[in-house]
Tab-separated table of C-alpha atoms and ligand atoms in Angstrom:
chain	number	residue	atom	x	y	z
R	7	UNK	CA	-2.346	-25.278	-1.940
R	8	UNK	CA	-5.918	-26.261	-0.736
R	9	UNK	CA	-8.373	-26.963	-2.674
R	10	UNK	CA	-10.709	-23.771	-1.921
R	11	UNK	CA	-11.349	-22.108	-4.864
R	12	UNK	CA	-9.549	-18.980	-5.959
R	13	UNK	CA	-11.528	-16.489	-4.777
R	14	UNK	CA	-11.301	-18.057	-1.150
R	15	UNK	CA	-7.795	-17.576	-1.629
R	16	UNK	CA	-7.525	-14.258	-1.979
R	17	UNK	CA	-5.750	-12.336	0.655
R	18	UNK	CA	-6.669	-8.807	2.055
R	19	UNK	CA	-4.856	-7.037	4.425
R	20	UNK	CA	-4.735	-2.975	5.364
R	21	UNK	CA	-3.260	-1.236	8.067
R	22	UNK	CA	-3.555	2.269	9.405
R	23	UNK	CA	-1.021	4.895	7.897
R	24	UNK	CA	1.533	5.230	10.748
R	25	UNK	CA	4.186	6.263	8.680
R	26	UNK	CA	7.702	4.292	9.461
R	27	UNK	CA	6.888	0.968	10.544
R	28	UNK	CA	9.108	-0.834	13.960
R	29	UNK	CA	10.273	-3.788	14.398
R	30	UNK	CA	6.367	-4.590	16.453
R	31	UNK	CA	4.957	-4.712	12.751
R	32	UNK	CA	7.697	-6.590	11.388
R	33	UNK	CA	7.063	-9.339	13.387
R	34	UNK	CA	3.626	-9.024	13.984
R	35	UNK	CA	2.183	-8.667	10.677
R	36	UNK	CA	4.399	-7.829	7.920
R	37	UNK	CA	6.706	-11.134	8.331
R	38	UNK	CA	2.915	-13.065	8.112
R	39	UNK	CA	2.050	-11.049	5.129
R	40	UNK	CA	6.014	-12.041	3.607
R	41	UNK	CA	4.594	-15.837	4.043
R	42	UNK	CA	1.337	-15.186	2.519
R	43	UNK	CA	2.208	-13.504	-0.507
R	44	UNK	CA	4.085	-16.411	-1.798
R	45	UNK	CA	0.729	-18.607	-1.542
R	46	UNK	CA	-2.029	-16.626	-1.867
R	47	UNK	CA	-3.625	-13.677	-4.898
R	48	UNK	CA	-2.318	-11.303	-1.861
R	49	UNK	CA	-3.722	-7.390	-1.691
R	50	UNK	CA	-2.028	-4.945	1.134
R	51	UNK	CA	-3.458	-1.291	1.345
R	52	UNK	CA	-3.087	2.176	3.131
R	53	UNK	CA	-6.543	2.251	5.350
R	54	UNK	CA	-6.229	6.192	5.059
R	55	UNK	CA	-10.229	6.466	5.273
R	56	UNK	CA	-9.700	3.919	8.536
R	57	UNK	CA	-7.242	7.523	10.073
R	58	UNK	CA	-9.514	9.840	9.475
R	59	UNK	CA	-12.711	7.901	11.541
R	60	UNK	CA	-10.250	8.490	14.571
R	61	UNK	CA	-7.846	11.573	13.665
R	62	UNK	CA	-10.479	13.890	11.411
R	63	UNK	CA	-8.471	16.289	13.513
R	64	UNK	CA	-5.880	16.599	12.112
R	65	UNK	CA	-5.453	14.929	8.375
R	66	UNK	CA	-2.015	16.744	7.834
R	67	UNK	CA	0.186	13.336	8.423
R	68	UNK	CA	-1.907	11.405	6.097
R	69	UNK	CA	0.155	11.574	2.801
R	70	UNK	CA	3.724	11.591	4.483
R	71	UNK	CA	2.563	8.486	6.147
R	72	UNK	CA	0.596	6.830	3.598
R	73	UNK	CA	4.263	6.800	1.620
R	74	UNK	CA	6.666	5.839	4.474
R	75	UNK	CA	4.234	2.922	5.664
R	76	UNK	CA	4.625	1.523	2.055
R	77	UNK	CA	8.532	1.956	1.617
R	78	UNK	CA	8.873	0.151	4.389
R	79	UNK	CA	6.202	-2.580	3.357
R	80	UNK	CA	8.778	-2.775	0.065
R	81	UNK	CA	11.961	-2.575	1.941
R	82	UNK	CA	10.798	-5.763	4.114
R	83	UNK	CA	10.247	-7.423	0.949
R	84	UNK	CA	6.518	-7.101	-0.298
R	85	UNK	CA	6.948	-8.217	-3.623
R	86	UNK	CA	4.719	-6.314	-5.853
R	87	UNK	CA	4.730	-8.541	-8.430
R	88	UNK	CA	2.885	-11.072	-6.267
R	89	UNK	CA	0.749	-8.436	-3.590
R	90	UNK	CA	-0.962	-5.281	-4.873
R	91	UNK	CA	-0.655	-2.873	-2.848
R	92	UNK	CA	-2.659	0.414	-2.762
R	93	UNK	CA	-4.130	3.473	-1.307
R	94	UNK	CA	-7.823	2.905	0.482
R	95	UNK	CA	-8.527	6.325	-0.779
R	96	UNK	CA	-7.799	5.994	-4.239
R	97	UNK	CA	-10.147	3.236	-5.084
R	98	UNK	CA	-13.266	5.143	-4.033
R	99	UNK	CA	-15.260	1.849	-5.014
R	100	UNK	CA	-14.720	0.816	-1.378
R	101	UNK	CA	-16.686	4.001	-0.387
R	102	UNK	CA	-19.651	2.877	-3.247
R	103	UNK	CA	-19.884	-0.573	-1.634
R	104	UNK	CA	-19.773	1.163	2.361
R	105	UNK	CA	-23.188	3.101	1.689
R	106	UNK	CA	-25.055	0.424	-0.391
R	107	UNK	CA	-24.030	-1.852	2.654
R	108	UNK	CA	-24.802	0.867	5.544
R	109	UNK	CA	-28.467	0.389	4.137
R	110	UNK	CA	-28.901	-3.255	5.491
R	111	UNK	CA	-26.757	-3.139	8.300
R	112	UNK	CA	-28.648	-3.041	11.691
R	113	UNK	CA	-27.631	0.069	13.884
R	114	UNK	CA	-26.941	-2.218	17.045
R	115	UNK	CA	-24.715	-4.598	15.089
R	116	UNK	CA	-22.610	-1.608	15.019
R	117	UNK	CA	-22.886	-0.606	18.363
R	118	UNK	CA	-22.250	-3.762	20.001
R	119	UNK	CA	-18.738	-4.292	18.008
R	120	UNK	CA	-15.890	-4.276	20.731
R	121	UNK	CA	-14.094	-1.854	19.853
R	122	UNK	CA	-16.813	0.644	19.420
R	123	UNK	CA	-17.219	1.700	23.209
R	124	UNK	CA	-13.456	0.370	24.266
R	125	UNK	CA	-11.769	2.993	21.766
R	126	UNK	CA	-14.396	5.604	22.506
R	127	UNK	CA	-13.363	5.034	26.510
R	128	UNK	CA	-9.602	5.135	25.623
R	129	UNK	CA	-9.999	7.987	23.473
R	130	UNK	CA	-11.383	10.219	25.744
R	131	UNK	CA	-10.216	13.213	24.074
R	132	UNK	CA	-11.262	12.869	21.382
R	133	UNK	CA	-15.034	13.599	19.693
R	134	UNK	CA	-15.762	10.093	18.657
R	135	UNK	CA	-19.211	10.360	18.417
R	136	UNK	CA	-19.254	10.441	14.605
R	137	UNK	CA	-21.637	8.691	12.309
R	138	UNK	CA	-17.803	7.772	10.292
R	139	UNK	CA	-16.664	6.387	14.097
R	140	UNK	CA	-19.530	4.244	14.257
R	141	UNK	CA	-19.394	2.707	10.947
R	142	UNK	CA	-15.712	2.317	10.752
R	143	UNK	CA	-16.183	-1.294	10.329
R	144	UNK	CA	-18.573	-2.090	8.348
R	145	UNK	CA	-16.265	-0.082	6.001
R	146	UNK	CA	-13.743	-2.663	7.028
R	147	UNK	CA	-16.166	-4.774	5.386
R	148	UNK	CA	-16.682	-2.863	2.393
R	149	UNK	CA	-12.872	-3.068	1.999
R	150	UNK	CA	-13.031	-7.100	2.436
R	151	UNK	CA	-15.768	-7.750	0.823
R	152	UNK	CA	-15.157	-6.028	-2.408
R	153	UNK	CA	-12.604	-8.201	-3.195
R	154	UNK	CA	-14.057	-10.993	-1.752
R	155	UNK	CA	-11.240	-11.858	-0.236
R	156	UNK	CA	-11.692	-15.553	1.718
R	157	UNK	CA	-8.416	-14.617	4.213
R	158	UNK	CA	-8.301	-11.712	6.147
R	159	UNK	CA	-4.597	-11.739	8.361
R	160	UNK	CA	-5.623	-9.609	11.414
R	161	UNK	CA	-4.311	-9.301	15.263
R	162	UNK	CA	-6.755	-10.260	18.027
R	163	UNK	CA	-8.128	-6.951	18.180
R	164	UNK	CA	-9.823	-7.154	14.523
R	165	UNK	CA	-11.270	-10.292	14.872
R	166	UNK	CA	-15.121	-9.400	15.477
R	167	UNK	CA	-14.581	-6.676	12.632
R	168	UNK	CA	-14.305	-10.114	10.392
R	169	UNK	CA	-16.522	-11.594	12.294
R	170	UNK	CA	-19.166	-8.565	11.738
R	171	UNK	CA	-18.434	-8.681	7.855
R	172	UNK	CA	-19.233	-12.396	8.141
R	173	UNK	CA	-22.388	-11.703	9.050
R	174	UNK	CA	-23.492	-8.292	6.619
R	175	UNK	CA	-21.954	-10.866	3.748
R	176	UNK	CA	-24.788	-13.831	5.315
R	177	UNK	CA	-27.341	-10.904	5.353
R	178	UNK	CA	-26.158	-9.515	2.226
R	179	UNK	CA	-26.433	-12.989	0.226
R	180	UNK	CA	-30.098	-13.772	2.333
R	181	UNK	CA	-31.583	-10.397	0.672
R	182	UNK	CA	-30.317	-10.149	-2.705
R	183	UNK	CA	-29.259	-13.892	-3.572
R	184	UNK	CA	-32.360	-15.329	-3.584
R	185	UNK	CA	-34.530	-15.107	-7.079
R	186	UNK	CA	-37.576	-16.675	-8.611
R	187	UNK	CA	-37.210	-20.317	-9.403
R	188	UNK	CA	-33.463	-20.716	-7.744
R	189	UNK	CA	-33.416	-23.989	-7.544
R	190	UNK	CA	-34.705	-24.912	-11.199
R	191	UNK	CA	-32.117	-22.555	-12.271
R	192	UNK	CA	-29.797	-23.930	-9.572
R	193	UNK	CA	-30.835	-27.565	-11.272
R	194	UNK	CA	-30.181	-26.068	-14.982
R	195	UNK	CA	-26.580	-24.923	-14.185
R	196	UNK	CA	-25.907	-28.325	-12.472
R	197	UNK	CA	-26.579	-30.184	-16.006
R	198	UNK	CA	-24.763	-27.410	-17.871
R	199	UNK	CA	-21.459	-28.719	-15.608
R	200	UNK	CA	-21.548	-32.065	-17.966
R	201	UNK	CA	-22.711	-35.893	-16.830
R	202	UNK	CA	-19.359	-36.228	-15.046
R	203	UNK	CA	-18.994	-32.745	-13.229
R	204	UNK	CA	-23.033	-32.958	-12.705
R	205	UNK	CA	-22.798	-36.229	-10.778
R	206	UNK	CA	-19.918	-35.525	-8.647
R	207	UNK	CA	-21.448	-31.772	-7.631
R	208	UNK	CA	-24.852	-33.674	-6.327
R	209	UNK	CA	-22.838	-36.199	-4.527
R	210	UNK	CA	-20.493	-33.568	-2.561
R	211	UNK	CA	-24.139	-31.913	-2.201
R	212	UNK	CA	-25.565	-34.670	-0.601
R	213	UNK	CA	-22.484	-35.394	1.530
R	214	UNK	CA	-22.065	-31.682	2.854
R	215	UNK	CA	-25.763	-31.337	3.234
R	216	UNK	CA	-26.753	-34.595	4.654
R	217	UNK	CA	-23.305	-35.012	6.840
R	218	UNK	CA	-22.150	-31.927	7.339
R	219	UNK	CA	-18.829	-32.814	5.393
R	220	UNK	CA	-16.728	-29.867	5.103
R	221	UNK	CA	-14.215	-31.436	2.887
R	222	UNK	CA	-16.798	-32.475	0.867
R	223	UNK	CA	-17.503	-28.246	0.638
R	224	UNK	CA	-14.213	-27.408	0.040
R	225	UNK	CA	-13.906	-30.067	-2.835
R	226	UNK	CA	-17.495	-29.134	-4.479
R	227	UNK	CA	-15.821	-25.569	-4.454
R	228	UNK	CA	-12.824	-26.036	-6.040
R	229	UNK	CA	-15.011	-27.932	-8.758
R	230	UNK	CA	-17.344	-24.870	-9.151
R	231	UNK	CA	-14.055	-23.193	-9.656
R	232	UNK	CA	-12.883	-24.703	-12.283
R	233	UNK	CA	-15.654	-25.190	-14.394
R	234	UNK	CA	-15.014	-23.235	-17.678
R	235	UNK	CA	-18.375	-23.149	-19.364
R	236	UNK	CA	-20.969	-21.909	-16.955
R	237	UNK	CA	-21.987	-18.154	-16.471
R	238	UNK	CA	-20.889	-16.280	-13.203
R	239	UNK	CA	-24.511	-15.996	-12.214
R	240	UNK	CA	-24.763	-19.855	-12.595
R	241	UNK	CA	-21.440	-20.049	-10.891
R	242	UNK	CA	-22.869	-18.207	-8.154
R	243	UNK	CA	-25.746	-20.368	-7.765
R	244	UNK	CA	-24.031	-23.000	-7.534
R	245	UNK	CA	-21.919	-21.918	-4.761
R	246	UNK	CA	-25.370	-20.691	-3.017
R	247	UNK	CA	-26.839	-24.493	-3.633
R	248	UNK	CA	-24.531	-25.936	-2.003
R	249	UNK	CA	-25.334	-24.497	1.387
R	250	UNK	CA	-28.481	-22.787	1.209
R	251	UNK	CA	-31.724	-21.475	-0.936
R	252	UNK	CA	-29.589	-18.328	-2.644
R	253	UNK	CA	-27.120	-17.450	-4.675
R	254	UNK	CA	-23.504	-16.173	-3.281
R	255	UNK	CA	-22.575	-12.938	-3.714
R	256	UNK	CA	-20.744	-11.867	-1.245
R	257	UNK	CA	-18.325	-14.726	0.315
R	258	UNK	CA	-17.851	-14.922	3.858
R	259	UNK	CA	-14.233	-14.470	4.704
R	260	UNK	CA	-12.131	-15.922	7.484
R	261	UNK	CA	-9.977	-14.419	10.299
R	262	UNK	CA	-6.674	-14.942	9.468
R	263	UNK	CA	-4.824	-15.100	13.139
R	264	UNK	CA	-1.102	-13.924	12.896
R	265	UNK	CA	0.396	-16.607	15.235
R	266	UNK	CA	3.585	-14.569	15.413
R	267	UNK	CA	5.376	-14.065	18.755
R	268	UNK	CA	4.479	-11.177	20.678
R	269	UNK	CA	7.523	-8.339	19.933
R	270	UNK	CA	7.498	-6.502	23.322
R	271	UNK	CA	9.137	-2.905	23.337
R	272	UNK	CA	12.177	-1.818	24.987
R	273	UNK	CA	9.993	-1.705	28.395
R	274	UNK	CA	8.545	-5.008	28.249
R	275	UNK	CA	5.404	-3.677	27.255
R	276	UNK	CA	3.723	-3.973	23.040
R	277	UNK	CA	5.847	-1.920	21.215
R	278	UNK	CA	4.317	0.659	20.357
R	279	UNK	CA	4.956	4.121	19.092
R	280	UNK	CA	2.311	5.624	21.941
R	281	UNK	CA	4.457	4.062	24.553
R	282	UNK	CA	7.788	5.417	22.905
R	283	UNK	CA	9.451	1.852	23.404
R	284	UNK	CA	9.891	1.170	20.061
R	285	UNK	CA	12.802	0.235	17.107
R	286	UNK	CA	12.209	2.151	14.172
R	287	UNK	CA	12.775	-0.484	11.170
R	288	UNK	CA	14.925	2.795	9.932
R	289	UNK	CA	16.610	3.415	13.096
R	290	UNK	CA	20.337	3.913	12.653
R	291	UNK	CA	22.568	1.891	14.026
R	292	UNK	CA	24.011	3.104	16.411
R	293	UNK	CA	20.607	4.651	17.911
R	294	UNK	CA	19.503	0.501	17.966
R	295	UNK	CA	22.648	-0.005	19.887
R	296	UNK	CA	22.060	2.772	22.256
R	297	UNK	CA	18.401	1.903	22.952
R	298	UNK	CA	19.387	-1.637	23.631
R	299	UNK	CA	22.247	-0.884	25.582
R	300	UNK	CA	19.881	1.194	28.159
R	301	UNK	CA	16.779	-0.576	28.146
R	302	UNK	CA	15.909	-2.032	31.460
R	303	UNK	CA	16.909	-5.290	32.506
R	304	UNK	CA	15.326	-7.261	35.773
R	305	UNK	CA	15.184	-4.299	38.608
R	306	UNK	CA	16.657	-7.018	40.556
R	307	UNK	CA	19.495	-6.906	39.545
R	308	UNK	CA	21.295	-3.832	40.971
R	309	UNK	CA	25.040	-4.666	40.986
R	310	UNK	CA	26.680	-7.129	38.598
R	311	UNK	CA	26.808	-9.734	41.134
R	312	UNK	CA	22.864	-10.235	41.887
R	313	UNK	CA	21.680	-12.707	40.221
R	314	UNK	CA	18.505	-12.093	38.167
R	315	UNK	CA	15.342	-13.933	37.027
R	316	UNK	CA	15.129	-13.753	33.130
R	317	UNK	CA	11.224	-13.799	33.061
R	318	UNK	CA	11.639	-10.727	34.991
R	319	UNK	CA	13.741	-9.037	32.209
R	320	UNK	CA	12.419	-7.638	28.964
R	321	UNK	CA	15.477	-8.691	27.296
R	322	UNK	CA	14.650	-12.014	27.366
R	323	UNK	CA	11.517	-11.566	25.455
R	324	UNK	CA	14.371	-10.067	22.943
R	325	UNK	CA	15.894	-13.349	23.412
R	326	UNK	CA	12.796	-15.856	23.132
R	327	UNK	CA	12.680	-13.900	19.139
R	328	UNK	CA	16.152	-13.482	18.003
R	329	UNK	CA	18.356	-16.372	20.145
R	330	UNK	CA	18.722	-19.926	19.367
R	331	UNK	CA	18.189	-22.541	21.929
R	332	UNK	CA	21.920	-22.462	22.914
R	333	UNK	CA	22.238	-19.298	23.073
R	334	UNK	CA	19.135	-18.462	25.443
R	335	UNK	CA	20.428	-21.726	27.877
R	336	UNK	CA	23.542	-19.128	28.268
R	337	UNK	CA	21.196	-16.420	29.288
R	338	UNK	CA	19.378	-18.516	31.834
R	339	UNK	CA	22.347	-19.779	33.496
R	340	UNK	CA	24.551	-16.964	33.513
R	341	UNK	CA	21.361	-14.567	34.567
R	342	UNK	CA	19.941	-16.615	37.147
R	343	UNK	CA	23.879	-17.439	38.792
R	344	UNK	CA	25.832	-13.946	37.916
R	345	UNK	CA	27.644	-15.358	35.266
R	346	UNK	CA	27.223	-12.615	32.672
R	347	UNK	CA	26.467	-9.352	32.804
R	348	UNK	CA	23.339	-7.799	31.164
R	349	UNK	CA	25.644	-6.177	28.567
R	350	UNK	CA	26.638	-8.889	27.729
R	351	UNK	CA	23.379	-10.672	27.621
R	352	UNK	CA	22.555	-7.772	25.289
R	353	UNK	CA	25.449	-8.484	22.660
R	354	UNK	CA	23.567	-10.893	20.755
R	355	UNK	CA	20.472	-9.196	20.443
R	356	UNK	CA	22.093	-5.809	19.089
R	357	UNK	CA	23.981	-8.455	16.447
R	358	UNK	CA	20.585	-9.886	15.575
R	359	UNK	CA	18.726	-7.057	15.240
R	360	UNK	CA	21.392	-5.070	13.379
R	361	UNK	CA	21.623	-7.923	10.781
R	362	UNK	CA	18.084	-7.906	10.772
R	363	UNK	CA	17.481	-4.349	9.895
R	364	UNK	CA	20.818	-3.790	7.388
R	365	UNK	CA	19.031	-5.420	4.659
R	366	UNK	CA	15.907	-3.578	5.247
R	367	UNK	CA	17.426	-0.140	5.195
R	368	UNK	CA	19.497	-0.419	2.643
R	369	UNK	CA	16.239	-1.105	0.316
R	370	UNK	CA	14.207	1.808	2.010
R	371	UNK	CA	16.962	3.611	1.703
R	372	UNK	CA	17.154	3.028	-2.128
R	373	UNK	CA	13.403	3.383	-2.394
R	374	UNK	CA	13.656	7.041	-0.523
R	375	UNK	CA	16.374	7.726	-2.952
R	376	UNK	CA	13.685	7.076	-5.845
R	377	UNK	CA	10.224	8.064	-4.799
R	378	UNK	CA	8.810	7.975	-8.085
R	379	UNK	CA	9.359	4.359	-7.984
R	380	UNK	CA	7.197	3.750	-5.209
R	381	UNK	CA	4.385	6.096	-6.507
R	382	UNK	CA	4.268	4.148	-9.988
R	383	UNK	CA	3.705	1.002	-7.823
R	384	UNK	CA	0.886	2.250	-5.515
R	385	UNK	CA	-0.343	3.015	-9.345
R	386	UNK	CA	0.169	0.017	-10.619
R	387	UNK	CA	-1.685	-1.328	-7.483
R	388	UNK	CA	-4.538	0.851	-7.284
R	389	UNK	CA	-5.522	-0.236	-10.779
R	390	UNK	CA	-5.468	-3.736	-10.393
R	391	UNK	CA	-7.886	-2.901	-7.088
R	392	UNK	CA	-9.907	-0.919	-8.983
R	393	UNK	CA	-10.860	-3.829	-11.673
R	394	UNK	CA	-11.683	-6.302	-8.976
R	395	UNK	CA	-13.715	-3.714	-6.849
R	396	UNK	CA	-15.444	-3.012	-9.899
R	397	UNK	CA	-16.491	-6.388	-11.259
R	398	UNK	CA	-17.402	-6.888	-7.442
R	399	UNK	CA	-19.778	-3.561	-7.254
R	400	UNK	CA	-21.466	-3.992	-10.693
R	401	UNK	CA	-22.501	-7.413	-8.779
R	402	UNK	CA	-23.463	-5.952	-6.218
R	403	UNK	CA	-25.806	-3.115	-7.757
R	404	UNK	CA	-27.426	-5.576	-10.384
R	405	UNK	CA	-28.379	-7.448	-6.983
R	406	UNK	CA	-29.843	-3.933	-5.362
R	407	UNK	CA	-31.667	-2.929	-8.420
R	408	UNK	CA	-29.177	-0.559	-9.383
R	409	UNK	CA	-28.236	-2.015	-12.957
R	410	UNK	CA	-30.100	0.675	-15.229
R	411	UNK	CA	-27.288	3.380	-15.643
H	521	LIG	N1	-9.043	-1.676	10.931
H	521	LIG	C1	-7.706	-2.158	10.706
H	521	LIG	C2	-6.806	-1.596	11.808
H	521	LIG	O1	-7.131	-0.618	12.410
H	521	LIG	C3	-7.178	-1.782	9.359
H	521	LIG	C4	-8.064	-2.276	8.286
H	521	LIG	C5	-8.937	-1.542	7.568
H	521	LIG	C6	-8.159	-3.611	7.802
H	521	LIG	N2	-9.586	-2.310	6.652
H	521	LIG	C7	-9.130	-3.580	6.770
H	521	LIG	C8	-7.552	-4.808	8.142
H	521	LIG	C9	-9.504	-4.725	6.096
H	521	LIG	C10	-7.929	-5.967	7.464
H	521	LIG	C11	-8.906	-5.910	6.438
H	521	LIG	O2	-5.749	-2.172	12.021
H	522	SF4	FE1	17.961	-9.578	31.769
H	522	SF4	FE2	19.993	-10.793	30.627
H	522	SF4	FE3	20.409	-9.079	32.618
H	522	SF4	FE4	19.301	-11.419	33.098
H	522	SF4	S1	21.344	-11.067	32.358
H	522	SF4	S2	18.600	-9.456	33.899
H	522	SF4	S3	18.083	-11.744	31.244
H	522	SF4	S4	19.587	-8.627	30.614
């Protein structure tokens, strides 16, 4: 593990209630969030509040969805004994820590985020001229930031929502961090640390500050973190010293790129349940087989006897995932010369993907059997959420003035 502190560590991750999940997630997120759980203080929730800024509409697929999106997070092996996982909607701190945020956030920060004006364009028919629309994601960073999570696993399309929550957590820290006398207080928690711990904090100081070391940062940090006998506020002083004239409240977080491989649908294009190309992860079998068995190979290829070009051919995008080096060196040379047929270039991919998805049914299958099991999880999950939001937001409203209730 690194040697950020633990509060860097911590992992957030939410996706949109789509209810049963295809193989597109599985490889492009949930196999990252598999890997990440096993390192990181992981939380995975239902972004139901995130369906409604785009599908107010109609609300009536919410629940059903909410429920099948996390069987399926289970059935792939989310361990919920090392990733909460939990229901946006159910830890209405989120919502708290939205609003106090909405009142320093700058209307054209919001306006100039991406996705703001592409969605609205591909969305045409749909209203999305809604105050929630607009400030969708700053409540992204209301979600992030309450549990000041340091990693944030998103696709491409998310990054300048991090980015954006980046910058409300820099504004965030500039307004409310600072305080009268920070750095003699800053200067009292340093000798509070002990000789040793005091000398080696100035030092990475001086080195970040003078040098720009990050390591030197990261190792002042993971000091900070460890120190046993100094007060949160001091603690977050001391983070604040280290880079600038305030305390840290609010840690910035950092993208979190899924380098998985692209999983294109049964046309070649993203899978996608819009484009109705996609694998259902509960698909049965012989449904996976039949989709395979007629999804289009290189238009080339007419008769058995052309030969094809496999970067024509969505199959081989199948192949680049699921096939071995051996195995694909088959598929080029009996493509590109006639050797094989595509049915037979399709035989390994049904084997793969059927022994990919056996395991993951059976469990879904089990959890469907046993819902209750799945609701006293999302309890289990939302409670833990609900402590760290909480510790976060009572932060955060001593900071806004808000600490007389
Ligand atoms: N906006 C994300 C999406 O549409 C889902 C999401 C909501 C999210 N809050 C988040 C992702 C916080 C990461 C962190 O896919
Ligand atoms: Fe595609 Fe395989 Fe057929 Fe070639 S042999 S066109 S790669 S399915």
């Amino acid at each position: 593990m690194s040697s950020v502190p633990s509060q860097y560590q911590r992992v957030l991750s939410g996706m949109r209630p789509t209810g049963a999940l295809h193989l597109g997630h599985y490889h492009g997120v949930l196999k990252n969030w598999l890997r990440l759980q096993h390192t990181y203080e992981c939380f995975f929730f239902v972004a139901d509040w995130h369906a409604l800024t785009t599908n107010y509409d109609d609300p009536s697929n919410i629940a059903a969805s909410a429920f099948d999106m996390v069987v399926d997070w289970l059935a792939v092996g989310i361990n919920p004994g090392s990733a909460r996982i939990f229901i946006q909607s159910q830890v209405p701190q989120h919502a708290e820590l939205h609003l106090l945020l909405s009142m320093i956030t700058p209307l054209s920060w919001l306006e100039r985020v991406p996705s703001y004006k592409d969605q609205q364009e591909k969305l045409k028919e749909k209203d999305l001229a809604t105050f929630g629309f607009l400030g969708y994601p700053l409540l992204q960073s209301a979600d992030i930031l309450i549990y000041k999570a340091g990693q944030v696993p998103v696709g491409e399309d998310q990054v300048a929502h991090v980015e954006l929550t980046r910058e409300i957590a820099r504004r965030f820290n500039h307004l409310y961090g600072r305080e009268a006398g920070f750095e003699e207080k800053a200067e009292a928690a340093i000798i509070k640390m002990g000789k040793k711990n005091a000398k080696l904090y100035k030092e990475l100081r001086r080195k970040y500050r003078e040098q720009g070391d990050q390591e030197a940062l990261e190792t002042a940090r993971a000091l900070l973190d460890n120190q046993q006998n100094i007060t949160l506020g001091d603690r977050e002083r001391l983070f604040g010293y280290l880079e600038g004239e305030g305390k840290i409240i609010l840690p910035e977080p950092q993208a979190l790129l899924t380098e998985s491989p692209k999983m294109p649908g049964l046309d070649g294009q993203k899978m996608s349940k819009s484009y109705g190309n996609t694998i259902s992860l509960r698909e049965n079998p012989a449904d996976v087989e039949q989709k395979l068995r007629t999804m289009p190979t290189d238009p080339a290829r007419v008769r058995r006897t052309d030969p094809g070009d496999p970067n024509k051919c969505p199959v081989w995008e199948f192949h680049k995932i699921y096939s071995d080096e051996q195995t694909r060196n088959w598929v080029r040379q009996g493509c590109t010369t006639a050797g094989i047929g595509c049915i037979d270039c399709k035989q390994p991919i049904i084997d793969a993907v059927l022994k990919e998805l056996a395991p993951i049914q059976e469990r879904s299958a089990e959890y469907l059997e046993d819902p209750k099991i799945v609701q006293n999880l999302i309890t289990e999950g939302v409670e833990a959420a609900r402590d760290v939001a909480d510790d976060t937001l009572e932060e955060v409203r001593a900071a806004m003035g808000l600490a007389y209730r």
